[in-house]
């Protein structure tokens, strides 16, 4: 524990007293009180909709509290906006980065600073911060050429330039390779040792255990407890979050599967625009009952692969996608669904669901043929409403009902609805990207169990995920996608995690990246 935390008479860096915030029909935070000490890495845990995001937005000045008091170093503080928060010494690194891809690292950092200063002076400060905290970046690189881990470093450097006394991190490792996670943790531990407090939000409870000193648990907007993560297990922390027993995924270990149901051969896709990733000779197969995982850092062709598989975009001539022996590579999305393939894209809002449509209307978008929701060109509204209610019930979606708009659901609950809508169509082939993105431990376990059950019924499943732990626990086989190329298929049992991490972080247009990653691994082993 850092020395700063052991000074019992020192005031808390941040203290919340009775913070309450409500929105129409929702009490987001209910009399929340806790404190963060100097030099402490403090986790904020809770299910989707528990009030974590609302709370940190109030601390950072994005929105005001309705009642309650916030204290900074023992004195009452008012945070009317993020600029005021930064003046106090509060920095925040958001889950979704706010970067201009066509600009350089330095230009993006300059845009995020409150006061203008000469470019040469800012670059000197940036290089000093990078050297101090081991954040390797070229200030003159164009952001579009960087990996997601490198982009996150821009946000961190921007926050560190303010010399923060409190750094808020929201799901910081959701898109990082194992090597990048270790590097981030090293930076955070160094910051804490220098007295900076860190408020850390993550659904990855094994990371909370490895990194954090204290955890505050929220449930339905209320603080329900605190704990020392180092003496807890991920399961025990998850059960504190949900207020009950966490069901473990029941998965039968199989040595054999059925015949090949999905056969992808020589799949190629040209670059569609300056920010897309072309696909190069992607080849794999998935058998009945098999869950095949595709790992990779974001931006390496995952979205393009899913859209080619679902029929939203067409691959180059000579590409083949066979479902039970039938080549559907030239078919559109509707014909592919009728042929037996369903899909869930990464982006919930606007792609997987139309936010202004009701849940019942959203079922019609993808299930109209497989669930007979349209007859003779006319929508069967009662059937659609009934199917939406079925999905809501089976996947424990928190909503006011089937006529609620998709946009009224929290991100995690909308994800559960979308996954349920596709799984309950019992497709022969299901291709899903980021199945548990932003959902809590209980919901993730339910989604994983539904995928396992679907595979056990004879479906072939492709799971594209940036969460390596998810793939290792869920899948039977896996491969890694990097700059549009897919590695050889490997059995998950006995897989070398370091090797997978190197494959994930491999090229990115920089041949030195792999050598750098290998050096980091060797240094870690030596340590």
PDB file of C-alpha atoms in Angstrom, residues 283-517:
ATOM      1  CA  UNK A 283     -10.017 -19.244 -44.478  1.00  0.00           C
ATOM      2  CA  UNK A 284     -11.586 -21.268 -41.637  1.00  0.00           C
ATOM      3  CA  UNK A 285     -14.338 -23.778 -40.926  1.00  0.00           C
ATOM      4  CA  UNK A 286     -16.684 -24.405 -37.997  1.00  0.00           C
ATOM      5  CA  UNK A 287     -18.363 -27.732 -37.235  1.00  0.00           C
ATOM      6  CA  UNK A 288     -21.751 -28.501 -35.712  1.00  0.00           C
ATOM      7  CA  UNK A 289     -21.582 -27.904 -31.972  1.00  0.00           C
ATOM      8  CA  UNK A 290     -18.309 -25.960 -32.175  1.00  0.00           C
ATOM      9  CA  UNK A 291     -17.698 -22.444 -30.854  1.00  0.00           C
ATOM     10  CA  UNK A 292     -14.891 -20.839 -32.850  1.00  0.00           C
ATOM     11  CA  UNK A 293     -13.362 -17.629 -31.448  1.00  0.00           C
ATOM     12  CA  UNK A 294     -11.615 -14.843 -33.319  1.00  0.00           C
ATOM     13  CA  UNK A 295      -9.343 -12.689 -31.142  1.00  0.00           C
ATOM     14  CA  UNK A 296      -7.828  -9.372 -32.125  1.00  0.00           C
ATOM     15  CA  UNK A 297      -7.340  -5.731 -31.247  1.00  0.00           C
ATOM     16  CA  UNK A 298     -10.095  -3.466 -32.601  1.00  0.00           C
ATOM     17  CA  UNK A 299      -9.657  -2.190 -36.142  1.00  0.00           C
ATOM     18  CA  UNK A 300      -7.994  -5.264 -37.618  1.00  0.00           C
ATOM     19  CA  UNK A 301     -10.859  -6.332 -39.891  1.00  0.00           C
ATOM     20  CA  UNK A 302     -13.360  -7.719 -37.364  1.00  0.00           C
ATOM     21  CA  UNK A 303     -16.246  -5.482 -38.472  1.00  0.00           C
ATOM     22  CA  UNK A 304     -15.486  -6.070 -42.131  1.00  0.00           C
ATOM     23  CA  UNK A 305     -15.431  -9.844 -41.577  1.00  0.00           C
ATOM     24  CA  UNK A 306     -18.802  -9.827 -39.811  1.00  0.00           C
ATOM     25  CA  UNK A 307     -20.398  -7.673 -42.512  1.00  0.00           C
ATOM     26  CA  UNK A 308     -19.082  -9.931 -45.268  1.00  0.00           C
ATOM     27  CA  UNK A 309     -20.364 -12.998 -43.393  1.00  0.00           C
ATOM     28  CA  UNK A 310     -23.808 -11.464 -42.819  1.00  0.00           C
ATOM     29  CA  UNK A 311     -24.166 -10.299 -46.428  1.00  0.00           C
ATOM     30  CA  UNK A 312     -24.113  -6.549 -45.743  1.00  0.00           C
ATOM     31  CA  UNK A 313     -21.124  -6.134 -48.050  1.00  0.00           C
ATOM     32  CA  UNK A 314     -19.941  -8.429 -50.830  1.00  0.00           C
ATOM     33  CA  UNK A 315     -16.543 -10.104 -50.910  1.00  0.00           C
ATOM     34  CA  UNK A 316     -14.298 -10.202 -53.955  1.00  0.00           C
ATOM     35  CA  UNK A 317     -15.076 -12.771 -56.675  1.00  0.00           C
ATOM     36  CA  UNK A 318     -13.464 -16.102 -55.847  1.00  0.00           C
ATOM     37  CA  UNK A 319     -14.429 -15.857 -52.160  1.00  0.00           C
ATOM     38  CA  UNK A 320     -16.579 -18.674 -50.781  1.00  0.00           C
ATOM     39  CA  UNK A 321     -18.928 -18.860 -47.766  1.00  0.00           C
ATOM     40  CA  UNK A 322     -20.570 -22.273 -47.550  1.00  0.00           C
ATOM     41  CA  UNK A 323     -23.414 -23.077 -45.142  1.00  0.00           C
ATOM     42  CA  UNK A 324     -23.998 -26.821 -44.999  1.00  0.00           C
ATOM     43  CA  UNK A 325     -22.391 -27.112 -48.430  1.00  0.00           C
ATOM     44  CA  UNK A 326     -24.296 -24.279 -50.104  1.00  0.00           C
ATOM     45  CA  UNK A 327     -22.257 -21.265 -51.227  1.00  0.00           C
ATOM     46  CA  UNK A 328     -24.013 -18.055 -50.152  1.00  0.00           C
ATOM     47  CA  UNK A 329     -21.157 -15.655 -50.934  1.00  0.00           C
ATOM     48  CA  UNK A 330     -23.203 -13.912 -53.669  1.00  0.00           C
ATOM     49  CA  UNK A 331     -26.451 -13.827 -51.661  1.00  0.00           C
ATOM     50  CA  UNK A 332     -27.724 -10.755 -49.824  1.00  0.00           C
ATOM     51  CA  UNK A 333     -28.404 -10.499 -46.099  1.00  0.00           C
ATOM     52  CA  UNK A 334     -32.057 -11.655 -46.252  1.00  0.00           C
ATOM     53  CA  UNK A 335     -31.289 -14.742 -48.334  1.00  0.00           C
ATOM     54  CA  UNK A 336     -28.436 -15.671 -46.000  1.00  0.00           C
ATOM     55  CA  UNK A 337     -30.746 -15.469 -43.001  1.00  0.00           C
ATOM     56  CA  UNK A 338     -33.192 -17.766 -44.759  1.00  0.00           C
ATOM     57  CA  UNK A 339     -30.250 -20.079 -45.482  1.00  0.00           C
ATOM     58  CA  UNK A 340     -29.554 -20.311 -41.749  1.00  0.00           C
ATOM     59  CA  UNK A 341     -27.058 -17.609 -40.747  1.00  0.00           C
ATOM     60  CA  UNK A 342     -27.782 -14.965 -38.071  1.00  0.00           C
ATOM     61  CA  UNK A 343     -25.419 -12.266 -36.852  1.00  0.00           C
ATOM     62  CA  UNK A 344     -24.890  -9.660 -34.146  1.00  0.00           C
ATOM     63  CA  UNK A 345     -22.676  -6.679 -35.078  1.00  0.00           C
ATOM     64  CA  UNK A 346     -20.470  -4.840 -32.589  1.00  0.00           C
ATOM     65  CA  UNK A 347     -22.359  -1.536 -32.678  1.00  0.00           C
ATOM     66  CA  UNK A 348     -25.662  -1.784 -30.809  1.00  0.00           C
ATOM     67  CA  UNK A 349     -27.137   1.607 -31.630  1.00  0.00           C
ATOM     68  CA  UNK A 350     -28.090   2.077 -35.263  1.00  0.00           C
ATOM     69  CA  UNK A 351     -26.610  -1.194 -36.521  1.00  0.00           C
ATOM     70  CA  UNK A 352     -27.909  -4.053 -34.384  1.00  0.00           C
ATOM     71  CA  UNK A 353     -30.974  -2.043 -33.326  1.00  0.00           C
ATOM     72  CA  UNK A 354     -32.859   1.100 -34.340  1.00  0.00           C
ATOM     73  CA  UNK A 355     -33.037   3.139 -31.153  1.00  0.00           C
ATOM     74  CA  UNK A 356     -36.308   4.938 -32.050  1.00  0.00           C
ATOM     75  CA  UNK A 357     -38.088   1.638 -32.825  1.00  0.00           C
ATOM     76  CA  UNK A 358     -39.836  -0.379 -30.133  1.00  0.00           C
ATOM     77  CA  UNK A 359     -38.388  -3.725 -29.096  1.00  0.00           C
ATOM     78  CA  UNK A 360     -41.221  -5.436 -30.990  1.00  0.00           C
ATOM     79  CA  UNK A 361     -40.372  -3.464 -34.144  1.00  0.00           C
ATOM     80  CA  UNK A 362     -36.697  -4.359 -33.718  1.00  0.00           C
ATOM     81  CA  UNK A 363     -37.522  -8.073 -33.827  1.00  0.00           C
ATOM     82  CA  UNK A 364     -38.984  -7.599 -37.319  1.00  0.00           C
ATOM     83  CA  UNK A 365     -35.664  -6.273 -38.622  1.00  0.00           C
ATOM     84  CA  UNK A 366     -33.920  -9.649 -38.388  1.00  0.00           C
ATOM     85  CA  UNK A 367     -36.471 -12.309 -37.373  1.00  0.00           C
ATOM     86  CA  UNK A 368     -39.254 -11.638 -39.883  1.00  0.00           C
ATOM     87  CA  UNK A 369     -38.581 -14.796 -41.909  1.00  0.00           C
ATOM     88  CA  UNK A 370     -37.231 -17.215 -39.335  1.00  0.00           C
ATOM     89  CA  UNK A 371     -39.984 -16.384 -36.807  1.00  0.00           C
ATOM     90  CA  UNK A 372     -42.752 -15.812 -39.379  1.00  0.00           C
ATOM     91  CA  UNK A 373     -43.373 -12.204 -38.331  1.00  0.00           C
ATOM     92  CA  UNK A 374     -44.344 -11.092 -41.858  1.00  0.00           C
ATOM     93  CA  UNK A 375     -46.974 -12.724 -44.094  1.00  0.00           C
ATOM     94  CA  UNK A 376     -47.679 -11.619 -47.651  1.00  0.00           C
ATOM     95  CA  UNK A 377     -45.692  -8.443 -47.112  1.00  0.00           C
ATOM     96  CA  UNK A 378     -47.744  -7.470 -44.047  1.00  0.00           C
ATOM     97  CA  UNK A 379     -46.253  -7.269 -40.551  1.00  0.00           C
ATOM     98  CA  UNK A 380     -47.866  -9.536 -37.951  1.00  0.00           C
ATOM     99  CA  UNK A 381     -47.719  -7.054 -35.071  1.00  0.00           C
ATOM    100  CA  UNK A 382     -49.070  -9.462 -32.461  1.00  0.00           C
ATOM    101  CA  UNK A 383     -46.503 -12.091 -33.405  1.00  0.00           C
ATOM    102  CA  UNK A 384     -43.695  -9.515 -33.235  1.00  0.00           C
ATOM    103  CA  UNK A 385     -44.918  -8.273 -29.863  1.00  0.00           C
ATOM    104  CA  UNK A 386     -45.147 -11.833 -28.556  1.00  0.00           C
ATOM    105  CA  UNK A 387     -41.610 -12.639 -29.755  1.00  0.00           C
ATOM    106  CA  UNK A 388     -40.210  -9.479 -28.130  1.00  0.00           C
ATOM    107  CA  UNK A 389     -41.879 -10.440 -24.832  1.00  0.00           C
ATOM    108  CA  UNK A 390     -40.368 -13.926 -25.139  1.00  0.00           C
ATOM    109  CA  UNK A 391     -36.863 -12.486 -25.608  1.00  0.00           C
ATOM    110  CA  UNK A 392     -37.326 -10.054 -22.691  1.00  0.00           C
ATOM    111  CA  UNK A 393     -38.440 -12.874 -20.385  1.00  0.00           C
ATOM    112  CA  UNK A 394     -35.841 -15.449 -21.418  1.00  0.00           C
ATOM    113  CA  UNK A 395     -32.895 -13.036 -21.271  1.00  0.00           C
ATOM    114  CA  UNK A 396     -33.991 -11.042 -18.169  1.00  0.00           C
ATOM    115  CA  UNK A 397     -34.029  -7.735 -20.045  1.00  0.00           C
ATOM    116  CA  UNK A 398     -34.831  -4.825 -17.724  1.00  0.00           C
ATOM    117  CA  UNK A 399     -37.414  -2.757 -19.607  1.00  0.00           C
ATOM    118  CA  UNK A 400     -40.911  -1.378 -19.220  1.00  0.00           C
ATOM    119  CA  UNK A 401     -42.141  -3.795 -21.892  1.00  0.00           C
ATOM    120  CA  UNK A 402     -42.082  -4.853 -25.536  1.00  0.00           C
ATOM    121  CA  UNK A 403     -43.333  -1.407 -26.646  1.00  0.00           C
ATOM    122  CA  UNK A 404     -40.405   0.414 -25.015  1.00  0.00           C
ATOM    123  CA  UNK A 405     -37.996   1.930 -27.518  1.00  0.00           C
ATOM    124  CA  UNK A 406     -34.595   0.288 -27.883  1.00  0.00           C
ATOM    125  CA  UNK A 407     -32.972   3.619 -27.009  1.00  0.00           C
ATOM    126  CA  UNK A 408     -34.630   3.641 -23.592  1.00  0.00           C
ATOM    127  CA  UNK A 409     -32.682   0.547 -22.466  1.00  0.00           C
ATOM    128  CA  UNK A 410     -29.269   0.684 -20.827  1.00  0.00           C
ATOM    129  CA  UNK A 411     -26.425  -0.526 -23.045  1.00  0.00           C
ATOM    130  CA  UNK A 412     -26.147  -3.841 -21.224  1.00  0.00           C
ATOM    131  CA  UNK A 413     -29.876  -4.556 -21.376  1.00  0.00           C
ATOM    132  CA  UNK A 414     -30.062  -3.677 -25.066  1.00  0.00           C
ATOM    133  CA  UNK A 415     -27.168  -6.077 -25.654  1.00  0.00           C
ATOM    134  CA  UNK A 416     -29.076  -8.853 -23.860  1.00  0.00           C
ATOM    135  CA  UNK A 417     -32.143  -8.173 -26.022  1.00  0.00           C
ATOM    136  CA  UNK A 418     -30.159  -8.190 -29.280  1.00  0.00           C
ATOM    137  CA  UNK A 419     -28.342 -11.403 -28.369  1.00  0.00           C
ATOM    138  CA  UNK A 420     -31.625 -13.032 -27.343  1.00  0.00           C
ATOM    139  CA  UNK A 421     -33.345 -11.946 -30.545  1.00  0.00           C
ATOM    140  CA  UNK A 422     -30.722 -13.779 -32.644  1.00  0.00           C
ATOM    141  CA  UNK A 423     -30.142 -16.840 -30.423  1.00  0.00           C
ATOM    142  CA  UNK A 424     -33.862 -17.594 -30.148  1.00  0.00           C
ATOM    143  CA  UNK A 425     -34.076 -17.859 -33.938  1.00  0.00           C
ATOM    144  CA  UNK A 426     -31.991 -21.065 -33.516  1.00  0.00           C
ATOM    145  CA  UNK A 427     -29.786 -20.386 -36.547  1.00  0.00           C
ATOM    146  CA  UNK A 428     -27.564 -23.055 -38.086  1.00  0.00           C
ATOM    147  CA  UNK A 429     -24.716 -20.527 -37.971  1.00  0.00           C
ATOM    148  CA  UNK A 430     -24.415 -17.582 -35.575  1.00  0.00           C
ATOM    149  CA  UNK A 431     -21.704 -14.955 -36.071  1.00  0.00           C
ATOM    150  CA  UNK A 432     -21.489 -12.505 -33.173  1.00  0.00           C
ATOM    151  CA  UNK A 433     -19.103  -9.645 -32.438  1.00  0.00           C
ATOM    152  CA  UNK A 434     -18.400  -8.581 -28.824  1.00  0.00           C
ATOM    153  CA  UNK A 435     -21.293 -10.616 -27.316  1.00  0.00           C
ATOM    154  CA  UNK A 436     -20.849  -9.254 -23.781  1.00  0.00           C
ATOM    155  CA  UNK A 437     -19.513  -5.758 -24.524  1.00  0.00           C
ATOM    156  CA  UNK A 438     -20.371  -3.533 -21.554  1.00  0.00           C
ATOM    157  CA  UNK A 439     -22.488  -6.102 -19.697  1.00  0.00           C
ATOM    158  CA  UNK A 440     -21.965  -7.139 -16.091  1.00  0.00           C
ATOM    159  CA  UNK A 441     -20.781 -10.511 -14.804  1.00  0.00           C
ATOM    160  CA  UNK A 442     -24.252 -11.964 -14.267  1.00  0.00           C
ATOM    161  CA  UNK A 443     -25.523 -10.956 -17.716  1.00  0.00           C
ATOM    162  CA  UNK A 444     -22.297 -12.140 -19.361  1.00  0.00           C
ATOM    163  CA  UNK A 445     -22.661 -15.574 -17.758  1.00  0.00           C
ATOM    164  CA  UNK A 446     -26.265 -15.799 -19.012  1.00  0.00           C
ATOM    165  CA  UNK A 447     -25.242 -14.857 -22.560  1.00  0.00           C
ATOM    166  CA  UNK A 448     -22.342 -17.334 -22.494  1.00  0.00           C
ATOM    167  CA  UNK A 449     -24.661 -20.108 -21.301  1.00  0.00           C
ATOM    168  CA  UNK A 450     -27.132 -19.327 -24.093  1.00  0.00           C
ATOM    169  CA  UNK A 451     -24.311 -19.591 -26.670  1.00  0.00           C
ATOM    170  CA  UNK A 452     -23.120 -22.884 -25.164  1.00  0.00           C
ATOM    171  CA  UNK A 453     -26.671 -24.266 -25.248  1.00  0.00           C
ATOM    172  CA  UNK A 454     -27.127 -23.162 -28.865  1.00  0.00           C
ATOM    173  CA  UNK A 455     -23.898 -24.938 -29.849  1.00  0.00           C
ATOM    174  CA  UNK A 456     -25.000 -28.053 -27.932  1.00  0.00           C
ATOM    175  CA  UNK A 457     -28.191 -28.083 -30.023  1.00  0.00           C
ATOM    176  CA  UNK A 458     -26.078 -28.384 -33.184  1.00  0.00           C
ATOM    177  CA  UNK A 459     -25.366 -24.832 -34.328  1.00  0.00           C
ATOM    178  CA  UNK A 460     -21.948 -23.597 -35.445  1.00  0.00           C
ATOM    179  CA  UNK A 461     -20.942 -20.381 -33.674  1.00  0.00           C
ATOM    180  CA  UNK A 462     -18.309 -17.747 -34.486  1.00  0.00           C
ATOM    181  CA  UNK A 463     -17.469 -15.364 -31.621  1.00  0.00           C
ATOM    182  CA  UNK A 464     -15.425 -12.276 -32.506  1.00  0.00           C
ATOM    183  CA  UNK A 465     -14.168 -10.650 -29.314  1.00  0.00           C
ATOM    184  CA  UNK A 466     -11.455  -8.337 -28.015  1.00  0.00           C
ATOM    185  CA  UNK A 467     -11.844  -9.981 -24.594  1.00  0.00           C
ATOM    186  CA  UNK A 468      -9.300 -12.771 -24.612  1.00  0.00           C
ATOM    187  CA  UNK A 469     -10.552 -14.184 -21.303  1.00  0.00           C
ATOM    188  CA  UNK A 470     -14.028 -14.507 -22.804  1.00  0.00           C
ATOM    189  CA  UNK A 471     -12.717 -16.488 -25.770  1.00  0.00           C
ATOM    190  CA  UNK A 472     -10.574 -18.767 -23.619  1.00  0.00           C
ATOM    191  CA  UNK A 473     -13.482 -19.650 -21.318  1.00  0.00           C
ATOM    192  CA  UNK A 474     -16.178 -19.953 -23.992  1.00  0.00           C
ATOM    193  CA  UNK A 475     -14.633 -21.291 -27.191  1.00  0.00           C
ATOM    194  CA  UNK A 476     -13.430 -24.706 -28.335  1.00  0.00           C
ATOM    195  CA  UNK A 477     -11.073 -23.395 -31.009  1.00  0.00           C
ATOM    196  CA  UNK A 478      -9.784 -19.953 -31.940  1.00  0.00           C
ATOM    197  CA  UNK A 479      -7.627 -17.879 -34.264  1.00  0.00           C
ATOM    198  CA  UNK A 480      -6.280 -14.318 -34.246  1.00  0.00           C
ATOM    199  CA  UNK A 481      -7.046 -11.609 -36.810  1.00  0.00           C
ATOM    200  CA  UNK A 482      -4.433  -8.929 -37.449  1.00  0.00           C
ATOM    201  CA  UNK A 483      -4.482  -6.351 -40.284  1.00  0.00           C
ATOM    202  CA  UNK A 484      -7.124  -8.411 -42.086  1.00  0.00           C
ATOM    203  CA  UNK A 485      -5.251 -11.733 -41.956  1.00  0.00           C
ATOM    204  CA  UNK A 486      -6.389 -14.728 -39.914  1.00  0.00           C
ATOM    205  CA  UNK A 487      -3.911 -16.974 -38.116  1.00  0.00           C
ATOM    206  CA  UNK A 488      -4.070 -20.749 -38.121  1.00  0.00           C
ATOM    207  CA  UNK A 489      -6.826 -22.337 -36.061  1.00  0.00           C
ATOM    208  CA  UNK A 490      -5.739 -23.572 -32.624  1.00  0.00           C
ATOM    209  CA  UNK A 491      -7.363 -25.553 -29.828  1.00  0.00           C
ATOM    210  CA  UNK A 492      -8.212 -23.354 -26.850  1.00  0.00           C
ATOM    211  CA  UNK A 493      -7.144 -26.051 -24.398  1.00  0.00           C
ATOM    212  CA  UNK A 494      -3.444 -25.536 -23.753  1.00  0.00           C
ATOM    213  CA  UNK A 495      -3.183 -22.365 -25.846  1.00  0.00           C
ATOM    214  CA  UNK A 496      -0.161 -20.106 -25.159  1.00  0.00           C
ATOM    215  CA  UNK A 497      -1.625 -16.768 -24.013  1.00  0.00           C
ATOM    216  CA  UNK A 498       1.637 -14.905 -24.625  1.00  0.00           C
ATOM    217  CA  UNK A 499       1.718 -16.201 -28.191  1.00  0.00           C
ATOM    218  CA  UNK A 500      -1.883 -15.099 -28.733  1.00  0.00           C
ATOM    219  CA  UNK A 501      -1.053 -11.681 -27.308  1.00  0.00           C
ATOM    220  CA  UNK A 502       1.870 -11.310 -29.713  1.00  0.00           C
ATOM    221  CA  UNK A 503      -0.344 -12.326 -32.640  1.00  0.00           C
ATOM    222  CA  UNK A 504      -2.945  -9.758 -31.533  1.00  0.00           C
ATOM    223  CA  UNK A 505      -0.391  -6.958 -31.295  1.00  0.00           C
ATOM    224  CA  UNK A 506       1.692  -8.115 -34.241  1.00  0.00           C
ATOM    225  CA  UNK A 507       1.944  -5.832 -37.232  1.00  0.00           C
ATOM    226  CA  UNK A 508      -0.182  -2.659 -37.310  1.00  0.00           C
ATOM    227  CA  UNK A 509       1.957  -1.295 -40.114  1.00  0.00           C
ATOM    228  CA  UNK A 510       4.977  -1.210 -37.809  1.00  0.00           C
ATOM    229  CA  UNK A 511       7.381  -4.161 -38.136  1.00  0.00           C
ATOM    230  CA  UNK A 512       9.063  -3.086 -34.894  1.00  0.00           C
ATOM    231  CA  UNK A 513       5.881  -3.599 -32.881  1.00  0.00           C
ATOM    232  CA  UNK A 514       6.230  -7.374 -32.709  1.00  0.00           C
ATOM    233  CA  UNK A 515       9.878  -7.158 -31.650  1.00  0.00           C
ATOM    234  CA  UNK A 516       8.930  -4.605 -29.000  1.00  0.00           C
ATOM    235  CA  UNK A 517       6.144  -6.874 -27.696  1.00  0.00           C
TER     236      UNK A 517
END
